[in-house]
């Protein structure tokens, strides 16, 4: 029997108050795989990530992390099982310095389901991955540019030594140079065996880093396929991405 | 007055600042992380003094004193942790108002528990072994213990500062102050963090209370006075800022000390006694700070806590059944003087209930549809009562005129204070309204020549034919019914829609052309005016009034009435006030522990019936109607 996928989501429904926002969302992200959740604004990409992370109070369906059911757990329990989450609005602790932000995300070392050790991150290894941050280590998070904050939020999540990472719109509103750096980072994480779920509106960015894509519209998955298939399918692009 | 005396008072002020700092720091810390204003923090301080006195007198000697102080802080810290685990954990996602009320209920329960354990007498503590002497400062003697207190507060401040900067616990606490949900998503267990923070805050309060033992006796009254002072300190210093708490504690203690130090001064031929301003001084400082810098001296602007707010069902005009029912109740009440001829007490109680109804309905007017949680509504009740009573006392005004003076006095107060209040929201607004009520209270309490001070005003009796109880009852009924109907009309008119729009989304309301501040200001004034009528009726119903009418207790009674009925409906406050007034009348005479009972009722309400009696009734009715 093959190893369970890093992340498997089955029949996920979710609500904001009384309004249902996700309908029967089902997808998987394999080990060492980068999967893009795509769709327009309001399609349900961020909501899916929040629901997976346990941040939506009302949700139904099954979410598995390395085969283990985490559906009913609280966000901190989910994080402690190896799920990392970087929110769209980054949510850096603005009064804490870069180093203190990293420390807030620190968790013990972790292993993959097959017993091999997962990548172990320290501030020093992360500064090698994001050299810009190294120079800002004592700068309060509130006094950083958007791109620097984006790098910090990814670094802070990696401090938890996650097996699966949910990256919500990492390229949004950021200078092209830094977008490139983040793309490199994602490729590096993939190489080291992490499962990455990426939400993107930027088709070009998703094209560079992802293996497969799921297309969301109105809280439902409308299409699934490889990036090559998506590149060839102008109908899907037109129907679900372009304005 | 001389400069040396002033300087000595200033040094003495530093000693009182330290006690205030310990409570305020804990309060601020807890608020920063959990977003709960823990009113029961005053009780923890009070428990600190009681426990320390008991330990010191049971064990005796230096060990009893200093060991007792340390043990007390730990015991109170453990009590704090238990409170967090048993009660607060259940209400983190409840509306702010419920949290405030739940912790107030806790204060009531703890107060009665202390009454049961230690009795009503103040307990004197021993003096500190090793620090019984005095130091000579500026030619006067200052107790060595006061010097010790002056030093200990900055020491604790430094220790806390180091903990918050250097330890991981401190970093996590600071992160949680900003965004506790994100911290959860990073794998931090918030429950453990919250319990730890609460225990630390309680520890500080217990330490503060214990250290006061040689200066002040353990007394049942300290919980409320200490919490009010600490609120002011925290608001002035900035919620969540411990350094701010220290700075504010020093400023307020100094302002008070200066008022005492200046004493009697002749200003343009009039001699003014500044020492009488001590009670108001801290509230004036707070009002100035809140208006000039709402987040406090060293605070950050308050970040809205992320979370899903429950949607409230809109207020609807009365159904035909309810209208018929309402008219029927009115008719029965109008007939009450004839129905209850054999028991005149029914009418006395009836007038009490009517006054409570108008009081609660006017409070609900700004709290429910206006979204402004006033913790000082008794101010307008008191202004009305004193407006009427003083008109009788000084101008021998006939009853009609005096009753008209009541709403005028209340309206003026509400217009003045409302202007400040609508500039704030949430807990800050609650605290400012509380502060204004305290200001009115202290003015009336201290301006003895005009108001009779603590004795109040006596002998305000209605003119004939209203001196007969049945007639007075009918008059009250007419005024109360008119007030209630008027407020209903306003709420169901465009002005009421504008109020609710401003409550639900100030930005969107302004975008469609509503001047939200002005609408809420007027609403505040209307509520105050109507409440003043209730105060006027009260003055004539009782024949005498005292500053009690403006006390925090009375304001909180109003909140309980509104909450008892439920915020979501217009009939809620009427039902809530009636039930409360009748309950108070029956139960208060039966038990010595009325406060604990009231606290218990509030806790049950907040935990089990968050939508109040009427809300609960409607829910059951809806379930019953559905097959």
Short mmCIF file of C-alpha atoms in Angstrom, two decimals, chain A residues 23-220:
data_model
loop_
_atom_site.label_atom_id
_atom_site.label_comp_id
_atom_site.label_asym_id
_atom_site.label_seq_id
_atom_site.Cartn_x
_atom_site.Cartn_y
_atom_site.Cartn_z
CA UNK A 23 -19.68 22.79 -1.02
CA UNK A 24 -18.31 19.27 -1.14
CA UNK A 25 -14.70 20.32 -1.71
CA UNK A 26 -12.47 17.30 -2.31
CA UNK A 27 -8.79 17.27 -3.24
CA UNK A 28 -5.39 15.83 -2.29
CA UNK A 29 -1.81 17.05 -2.11
CA UNK A 30 0.84 14.34 -2.29
CA UNK A 31 4.18 14.30 -0.53
CA UNK A 32 6.62 16.59 -2.34
CA UNK A 33 3.82 17.96 -4.46
CA UNK A 34 2.76 21.56 -5.07
CA UNK A 35 -0.93 21.96 -5.77
CA UNK A 36 -2.56 25.25 -6.75
CA UNK A 37 -6.07 26.17 -5.67
CA UNK A 38 -7.17 28.62 -8.31
CA UNK A 39 -10.16 30.83 -8.96
CA UNK A 40 -11.32 34.41 -8.88
CA UNK A 41 -11.77 36.63 -5.85
CA UNK A 42 -14.40 35.17 -3.55
CA UNK A 43 -14.27 31.73 -5.15
CA UNK A 44 -13.44 30.15 -1.78
CA UNK A 45 -9.65 29.66 -1.91
CA UNK A 46 -8.84 31.35 1.40
CA UNK A 47 -11.94 29.88 2.97
CA UNK A 48 -10.82 26.38 2.02
CA UNK A 49 -7.48 26.97 3.70
CA UNK A 50 -9.08 28.36 6.85
CA UNK A 51 -11.44 25.41 7.00
CA UNK A 52 -8.53 22.96 6.60
CA UNK A 53 -6.65 24.78 9.37
CA UNK A 54 -9.66 24.55 11.68
CA UNK A 55 -10.17 28.31 11.75
CA UNK A 56 -13.81 28.19 10.68
CA UNK A 57 -16.10 27.26 13.54
CA UNK A 58 -18.73 25.61 11.40
CA UNK A 59 -17.42 23.01 8.99
CA UNK A 60 -18.22 19.43 7.93
CA UNK A 61 -16.27 16.79 6.05
CA UNK A 62 -13.02 14.95 6.55
CA UNK A 63 -9.52 16.40 6.47
CA UNK A 64 -6.55 14.03 6.75
CA UNK A 65 -2.96 14.97 7.44
CA UNK A 66 -0.66 12.08 6.50
CA UNK A 67 -3.66 9.80 6.75
CA UNK A 68 -4.68 11.00 10.19
CA UNK A 69 -8.16 12.48 10.57
CA UNK A 70 -7.84 16.04 11.91
CA UNK A 71 -11.38 17.23 11.14
CA UNK A 72 -12.57 18.05 14.64
CA UNK A 73 -9.33 19.42 16.01
CA UNK A 74 -8.53 22.97 17.09
CA UNK A 75 -6.07 25.07 15.07
CA UNK A 76 -3.25 24.66 17.58
CA UNK A 77 -3.68 20.88 17.59
CA UNK A 78 -3.66 20.82 13.80
CA UNK A 79 -0.50 22.95 13.75
CA UNK A 80 1.15 20.60 16.24
CA UNK A 81 0.52 17.66 13.91
CA UNK A 82 2.57 19.37 11.21
CA UNK A 83 0.27 21.68 9.28
CA UNK A 84 1.68 25.12 8.54
CA UNK A 85 -0.52 28.05 7.48
CA UNK A 86 0.51 31.41 6.10
CA UNK A 87 -2.52 33.67 5.82
CA UNK A 88 -3.21 35.99 2.93
CA UNK A 89 -2.91 39.10 5.12
CA UNK A 90 0.29 37.66 6.65
CA UNK A 91 -0.68 38.51 10.23
CA UNK A 92 2.81 39.37 11.37
CA UNK A 93 3.05 40.33 15.05
CA UNK A 94 3.87 43.96 14.45
CA UNK A 95 5.27 44.70 17.92
CA UNK A 96 7.58 41.71 17.86
CA UNK A 97 10.92 41.75 16.09
CA UNK A 98 11.73 39.40 13.22
CA UNK A 99 13.54 37.03 15.56
CA UNK A 100 10.69 37.15 18.08
CA UNK A 101 8.15 36.47 15.34
CA UNK A 102 10.17 33.42 14.32
CA UNK A 103 10.35 32.26 17.92
CA UNK A 104 6.57 32.48 18.23
CA UNK A 105 6.31 29.85 15.48
CA UNK A 106 8.90 27.47 16.96
CA UNK A 107 7.89 23.82 17.40
CA UNK A 108 9.80 20.59 18.11
CA UNK A 109 11.41 18.54 15.27
CA UNK A 110 9.08 16.29 13.33
CA UNK A 111 9.09 13.15 11.16
CA UNK A 112 7.25 12.20 8.00
CA UNK A 113 4.76 9.33 8.16
CA UNK A 114 7.44 6.87 7.00
CA UNK A 115 9.79 7.85 9.82
CA UNK A 116 12.25 9.96 7.84
CA UNK A 117 12.97 13.26 9.57
CA UNK A 118 11.23 16.34 8.20
CA UNK A 119 13.31 19.42 7.39
CA UNK A 120 14.32 21.11 10.62
CA UNK A 121 14.39 24.91 10.52
CA UNK A 122 16.20 27.38 12.72
CA UNK A 123 16.42 31.15 12.34
CA UNK A 124 19.89 30.67 10.83
CA UNK A 125 18.79 28.20 8.14
CA UNK A 126 15.83 30.43 7.36
CA UNK A 127 18.06 33.48 7.00
CA UNK A 128 19.98 31.50 4.39
CA UNK A 129 16.71 30.89 2.55
CA UNK A 130 15.63 34.57 2.92
CA UNK A 131 18.82 36.64 3.07
CA UNK A 132 16.81 39.90 3.28
CA UNK A 133 15.42 38.85 6.65
CA UNK A 134 18.88 38.28 8.09
CA UNK A 135 19.57 42.00 7.96
CA UNK A 136 16.28 42.84 9.65
CA UNK A 137 16.46 40.43 12.56
CA UNK A 138 15.83 43.09 15.24
CA UNK A 139 13.33 45.14 13.23
CA UNK A 140 9.72 45.12 14.55
CA UNK A 141 7.37 43.32 12.18
CA UNK A 142 5.22 46.40 11.80
CA UNK A 143 8.06 48.34 10.20
CA UNK A 144 8.67 46.01 7.24
CA UNK A 145 7.58 46.19 3.62
CA UNK A 146 4.86 43.90 2.28
CA UNK A 147 7.38 41.64 0.58
CA UNK A 148 9.52 41.36 3.69
CA UNK A 149 6.44 40.54 5.74
CA UNK A 150 5.50 37.85 3.24
CA UNK A 151 8.91 36.25 3.60
CA UNK A 152 8.65 36.52 7.38
CA UNK A 153 5.24 34.88 7.52
CA UNK A 154 6.54 31.95 5.46
CA UNK A 155 9.66 31.72 7.61
CA UNK A 156 7.58 31.89 10.79
CA UNK A 157 5.43 28.99 9.56
CA UNK A 158 8.54 26.95 8.66
CA UNK A 159 9.80 27.39 12.24
CA UNK A 160 7.10 24.87 13.17
CA UNK A 161 8.86 22.27 10.95
CA UNK A 162 5.65 21.53 9.04
CA UNK A 163 4.97 18.57 6.75
CA UNK A 164 2.20 20.36 4.87
CA UNK A 165 2.14 24.09 4.14
CA UNK A 166 -0.91 26.13 3.18
CA UNK A 167 0.27 29.25 1.35
CA UNK A 168 -2.53 31.75 0.86
CA UNK A 169 -1.81 34.13 -2.06
CA UNK A 170 1.92 34.43 -1.44
CA UNK A 171 2.49 36.58 -4.54
CA UNK A 172 -0.24 39.12 -3.89
CA UNK A 173 0.82 42.76 -3.94
CA UNK A 174 4.55 42.08 -3.87
CA UNK A 175 7.48 43.34 -5.94
CA UNK A 176 8.44 40.96 -8.82
CA UNK A 177 11.95 40.39 -7.42
CA UNK A 178 10.52 39.04 -4.21
CA UNK A 179 7.88 37.00 -6.04
CA UNK A 180 10.73 35.24 -7.79
CA UNK A 181 12.44 34.57 -4.48
CA UNK A 182 9.26 33.11 -3.08
CA UNK A 183 8.86 30.90 -6.14
CA UNK A 184 12.40 29.59 -5.55
CA UNK A 185 11.52 28.93 -1.94
CA UNK A 186 8.47 26.91 -2.90
CA UNK A 187 10.52 24.79 -5.28
CA UNK A 188 13.11 24.26 -2.53
CA UNK A 189 10.43 23.16 -0.04
CA UNK A 190 8.99 20.76 -2.61
CA UNK A 191 12.43 19.28 -3.16
CA UNK A 192 12.70 18.60 0.56
CA UNK A 193 9.48 16.62 0.55
CA UNK A 194 6.87 19.05 1.87
CA UNK A 195 3.32 19.03 0.55
CA UNK A 196 2.29 22.52 -0.49
CA UNK A 197 -1.16 23.87 -1.14
CA UNK A 198 -1.01 27.23 -2.80
CA UNK A 199 -3.88 29.58 -3.47
CA UNK A 200 -3.30 31.78 -6.48
CA UNK A 201 -5.02 34.13 -8.85
CA UNK A 202 -1.76 34.76 -10.67
CA UNK A 203 -1.79 32.00 -13.32
CA UNK A 204 1.80 32.67 -14.40
CA UNK A 205 3.12 32.23 -10.85
CA UNK A 206 1.09 29.06 -10.31
CA UNK A 207 2.32 27.73 -13.66
CA UNK A 208 5.97 28.07 -12.58
CA UNK A 209 5.80 26.32 -9.23
CA UNK A 210 2.84 23.91 -9.27
CA UNK A 211 2.34 20.34 -10.41
CA UNK A 212 -1.43 20.28 -10.45
CA UNK A 213 -4.34 22.69 -10.04
CA UNK A 214 -7.91 22.69 -8.79
CA UNK A 215 -10.27 25.36 -10.07
CA UNK A 216 -12.75 26.78 -7.56
CA UNK A 217 -15.88 28.73 -8.31
CA UNK A 218 -18.59 29.70 -5.83
CA UNK A 219 -17.19 27.35 -3.22
CA UNK A 220 -17.11 24.28 -5.49
#
